[in-house]
Every structure is written in C-alpha cells, then in structure tokens.
Coordinates of C-alpha atoms in Angstrom, one line a residue:
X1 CA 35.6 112.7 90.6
X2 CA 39.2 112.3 89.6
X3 CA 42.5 111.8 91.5
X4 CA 46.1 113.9 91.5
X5 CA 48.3 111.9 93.6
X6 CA 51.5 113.9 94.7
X7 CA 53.8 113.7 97.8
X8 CA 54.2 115.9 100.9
X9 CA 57.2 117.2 99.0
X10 CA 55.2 118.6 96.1
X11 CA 52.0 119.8 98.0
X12 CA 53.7 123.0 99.9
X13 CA 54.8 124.0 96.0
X14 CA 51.3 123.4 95.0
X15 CA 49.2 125.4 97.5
X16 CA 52.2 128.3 97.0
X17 CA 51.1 128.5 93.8
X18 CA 47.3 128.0 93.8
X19 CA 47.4 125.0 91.1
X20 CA 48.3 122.3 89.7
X21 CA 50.7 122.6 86.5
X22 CA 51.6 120.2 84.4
X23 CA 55.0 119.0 84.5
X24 CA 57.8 116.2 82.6
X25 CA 56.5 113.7 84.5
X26 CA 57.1 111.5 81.4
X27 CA 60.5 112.7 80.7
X28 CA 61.9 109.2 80.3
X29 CA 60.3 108.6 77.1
X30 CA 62.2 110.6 74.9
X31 CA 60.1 112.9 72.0
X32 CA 56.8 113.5 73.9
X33 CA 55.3 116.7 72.6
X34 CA 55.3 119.5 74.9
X35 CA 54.0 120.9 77.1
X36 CA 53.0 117.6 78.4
X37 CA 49.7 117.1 80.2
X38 CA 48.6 117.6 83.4
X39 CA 47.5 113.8 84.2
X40 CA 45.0 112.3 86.5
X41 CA 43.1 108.9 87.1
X42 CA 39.6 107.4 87.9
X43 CA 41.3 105.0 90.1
X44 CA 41.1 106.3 94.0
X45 CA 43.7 103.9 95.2
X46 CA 46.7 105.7 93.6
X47 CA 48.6 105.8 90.2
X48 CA 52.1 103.4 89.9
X49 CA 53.4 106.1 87.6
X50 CA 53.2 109.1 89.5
X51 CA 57.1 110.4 90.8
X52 CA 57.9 109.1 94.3
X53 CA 60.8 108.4 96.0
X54 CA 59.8 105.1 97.5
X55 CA 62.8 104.8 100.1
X56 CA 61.8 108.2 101.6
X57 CA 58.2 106.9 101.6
X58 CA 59.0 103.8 103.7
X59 CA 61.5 106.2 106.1
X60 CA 58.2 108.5 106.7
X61 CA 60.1 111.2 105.3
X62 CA 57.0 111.9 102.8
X63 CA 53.4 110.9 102.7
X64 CA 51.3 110.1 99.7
X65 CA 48.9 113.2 99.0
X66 CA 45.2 112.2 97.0
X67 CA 43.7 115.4 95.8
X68 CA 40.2 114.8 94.5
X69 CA 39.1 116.9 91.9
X70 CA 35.9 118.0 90.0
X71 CA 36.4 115.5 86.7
X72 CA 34.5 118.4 84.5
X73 CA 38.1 119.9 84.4
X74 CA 39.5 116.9 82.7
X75 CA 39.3 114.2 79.5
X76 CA 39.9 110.9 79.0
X77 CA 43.4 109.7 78.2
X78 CA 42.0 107.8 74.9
X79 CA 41.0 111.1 73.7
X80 CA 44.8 112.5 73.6
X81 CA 45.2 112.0 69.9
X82 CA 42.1 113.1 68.8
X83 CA 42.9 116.9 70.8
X84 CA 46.8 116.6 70.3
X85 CA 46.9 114.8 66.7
X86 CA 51.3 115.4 67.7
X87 CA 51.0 112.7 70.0
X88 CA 51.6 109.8 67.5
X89 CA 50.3 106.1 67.5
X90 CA 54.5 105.0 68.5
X91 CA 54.4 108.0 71.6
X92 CA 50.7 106.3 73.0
X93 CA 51.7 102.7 72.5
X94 CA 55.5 103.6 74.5
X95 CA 53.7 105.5 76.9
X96 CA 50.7 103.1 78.2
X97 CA 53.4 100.3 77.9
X98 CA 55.0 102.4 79.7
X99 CA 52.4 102.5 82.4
X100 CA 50.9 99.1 82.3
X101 CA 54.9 97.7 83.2
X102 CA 54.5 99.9 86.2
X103 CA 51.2 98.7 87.7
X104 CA 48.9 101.3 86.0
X105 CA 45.4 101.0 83.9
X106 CA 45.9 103.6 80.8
X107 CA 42.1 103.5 80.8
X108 CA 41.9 105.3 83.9
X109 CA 44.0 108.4 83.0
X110 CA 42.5 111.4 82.6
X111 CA 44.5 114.7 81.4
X112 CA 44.5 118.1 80.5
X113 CA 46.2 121.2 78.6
X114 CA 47.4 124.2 81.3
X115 CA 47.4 124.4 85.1
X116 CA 44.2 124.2 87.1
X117 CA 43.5 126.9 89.4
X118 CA 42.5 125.0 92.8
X119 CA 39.5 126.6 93.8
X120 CA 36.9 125.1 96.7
X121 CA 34.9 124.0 93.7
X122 CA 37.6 122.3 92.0
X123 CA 39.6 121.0 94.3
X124 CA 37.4 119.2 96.9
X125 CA 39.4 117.0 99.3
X126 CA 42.9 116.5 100.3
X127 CA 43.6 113.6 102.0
X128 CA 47.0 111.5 102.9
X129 CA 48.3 108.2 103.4
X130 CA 51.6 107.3 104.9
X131 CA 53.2 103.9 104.4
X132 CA 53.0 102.8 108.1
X133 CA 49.6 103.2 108.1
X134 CA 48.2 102.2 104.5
X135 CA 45.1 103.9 104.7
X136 CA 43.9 107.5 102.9
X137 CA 42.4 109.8 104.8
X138 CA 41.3 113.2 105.4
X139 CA 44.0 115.5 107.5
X140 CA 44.3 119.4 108.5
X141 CA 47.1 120.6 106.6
X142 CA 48.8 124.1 107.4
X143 CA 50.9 126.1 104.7
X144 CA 54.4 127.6 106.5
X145 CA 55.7 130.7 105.7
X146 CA 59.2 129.7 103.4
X147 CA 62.2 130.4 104.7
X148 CA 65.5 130.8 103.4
X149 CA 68.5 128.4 104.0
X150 CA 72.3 128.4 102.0
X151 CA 70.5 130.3 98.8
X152 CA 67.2 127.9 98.5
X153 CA 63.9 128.5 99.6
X154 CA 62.4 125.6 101.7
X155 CA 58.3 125.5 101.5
X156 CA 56.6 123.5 104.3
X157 CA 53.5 122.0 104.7
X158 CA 52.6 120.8 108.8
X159 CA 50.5 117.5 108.8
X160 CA 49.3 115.8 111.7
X161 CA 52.1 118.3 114.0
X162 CA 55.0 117.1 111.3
X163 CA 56.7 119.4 109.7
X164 CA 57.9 118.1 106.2
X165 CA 59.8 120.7 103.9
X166 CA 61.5 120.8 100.6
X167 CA 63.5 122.7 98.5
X168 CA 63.4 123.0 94.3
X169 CA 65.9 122.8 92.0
X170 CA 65.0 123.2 88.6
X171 CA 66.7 120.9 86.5
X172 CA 68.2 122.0 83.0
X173 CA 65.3 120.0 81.2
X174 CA 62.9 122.0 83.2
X175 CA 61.9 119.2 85.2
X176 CA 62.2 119.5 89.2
X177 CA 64.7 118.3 92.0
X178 CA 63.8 118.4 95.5
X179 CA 65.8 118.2 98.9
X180 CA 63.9 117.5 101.7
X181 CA 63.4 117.4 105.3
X182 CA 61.3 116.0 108.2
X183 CA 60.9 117.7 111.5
X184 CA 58.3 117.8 114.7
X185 CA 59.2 121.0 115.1
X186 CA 58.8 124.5 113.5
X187 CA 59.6 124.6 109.8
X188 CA 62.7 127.1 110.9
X189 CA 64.4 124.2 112.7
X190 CA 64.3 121.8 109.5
X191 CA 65.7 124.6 107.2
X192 CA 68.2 125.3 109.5
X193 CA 68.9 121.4 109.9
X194 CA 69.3 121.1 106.0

C-alpha cells in the first residue's frame, strides 16, 4: 500500500478527471527533468512536502485527503536514476535535501512515469483528516456538478455536508493556482459567493 496525499482543493480536479497526473510539485528546484513524477510514500501519516496551504488548513477551509493506493503501480524513489539516468547525482542530493529540511524520509517515496487511472482496484480508500480533529479517517464524499462563475469553472467535492470548491488557474509554468471556497450549502451558493 502506498499513499497520495492531496487536499480538498485538488480531490474534485482529481475524480473529474479519473486520475492522478503528475504535476511540478517540485518546481522550486530549478532544472528537474520533465515530466516530473507522480510521487507517493510508504509512510501513512502524511508527506511534509506535499503542496498545502497551511493557513487555510488551520481555518478549515481544506482538509487533508490520504488516497491509498495499490503499490504494484509504483517504484521506489532510490530507483529514479537507474529508470531516468537525466535525473543527475546534483538534482537527487538537492531534492531529498530538499525533503529531509521539510520533515520528510526520501526512503519512503515512491514514484512513477504518467497518470494513474483510479480504478476500484487501484485506488482503494479515501480518507480525510481535518486539522481540528487530527485523525484520518474514512468519509462519504460526493462529486458536484461544476458550475460556472466570472469565466472560471468551480469543481466541488461535499464532505461530511461541507461543501468545499475550487477554481484552477494554470499558471504560465504549467503548474496550478487555485481559488477556493467553503460553504454548508449547495456548491451554487459558494460559486456565487466567490
């Protein structure tokens, strides 16, 4: 079993789609070879790298997302430059420095080439953790309709009768920008809030 942590924000982009892509989540560190990896870790508590706005984490405006996954879709981390022989000694060293600064075990990363298709057999639990409450656990989730709003498209996810929504922006590095919104009520009344 291996872990894809995400937010609230991300997860009604995600289960649009059907997958999980990978992404620039590494974009600080300038030269990494692209397309980067879609990453993962052994460790079920969470990963300190992952990309989270912390101050709309405390606020409750976003939950933590833990998607366990099948770990037959995925490779260890220390295996990188043996598949990708471009990702040099310098881009490894910067990038689990990188990581270990932050809180995170290298050895526990596990990544891949291309998106992965989230099928039942794949993807096999999806489970949240807010910060008021500190614990993971299992939740129904339901997918909204998007709806439009001043020329974005707001996806929306219900958990636990909350609605929480975003909108993306892609940036001109290709990376992602979100705005987002919280709401008890239907996903209409947070578009039309934002």
């Amino acid at each position: 079993m291996v872990y894809h942590f995400t937010t609230s924000v991300h997860l009604p982009w995600i289960l649009a789609t059907g997958e999980l892509r990978p992404g620039r989540g590494a974009s600080f560190i300038q030269g990494l070879p692209d397309p980067d990896f879609l990453w993962a870790t052994t460790d079920s508590r969470g990963e300190r790298t992952m990309s989270l706005s912390k101050e709309a984490y405390r606020n409750g405006e976003l939950l933590l997302i833990r998607l366990e996954l099948d770990d037959g879709e995925f490779w260890p981390w220390g295996e990188a430059q043996q598949r990708h022989p471009e990702w040099t000694d310098e881009l490894v060293r910067v990038l689990n420095l990188s990581g270990i600064i932050k809180g995170a075990d290298p050895r526990k990363w596990m990544c891949r080439v291309g998106a992965l298709p989230l099928s039942n057999e794949i993807l096999t639990s999806i489970q949240v953790k807010s910060w008021s409450s500190g614990i993971w656990r299992k939740s129904a989730y339901e997918e909204l309709d998007p709806v439009r709003r001043a020329g974005y498209t707001w996806r929306s996810v219900r958990i636990d009768g909350v609605t929480y929504s975003s909108a993306q922006q892609v940036r001109e590095d290709g990376g992602c920008a979100y705005q987002i919104a919280r709401s008890y009520g239907p996903a209409r009344a947070i578009a039309d809030a934002a």
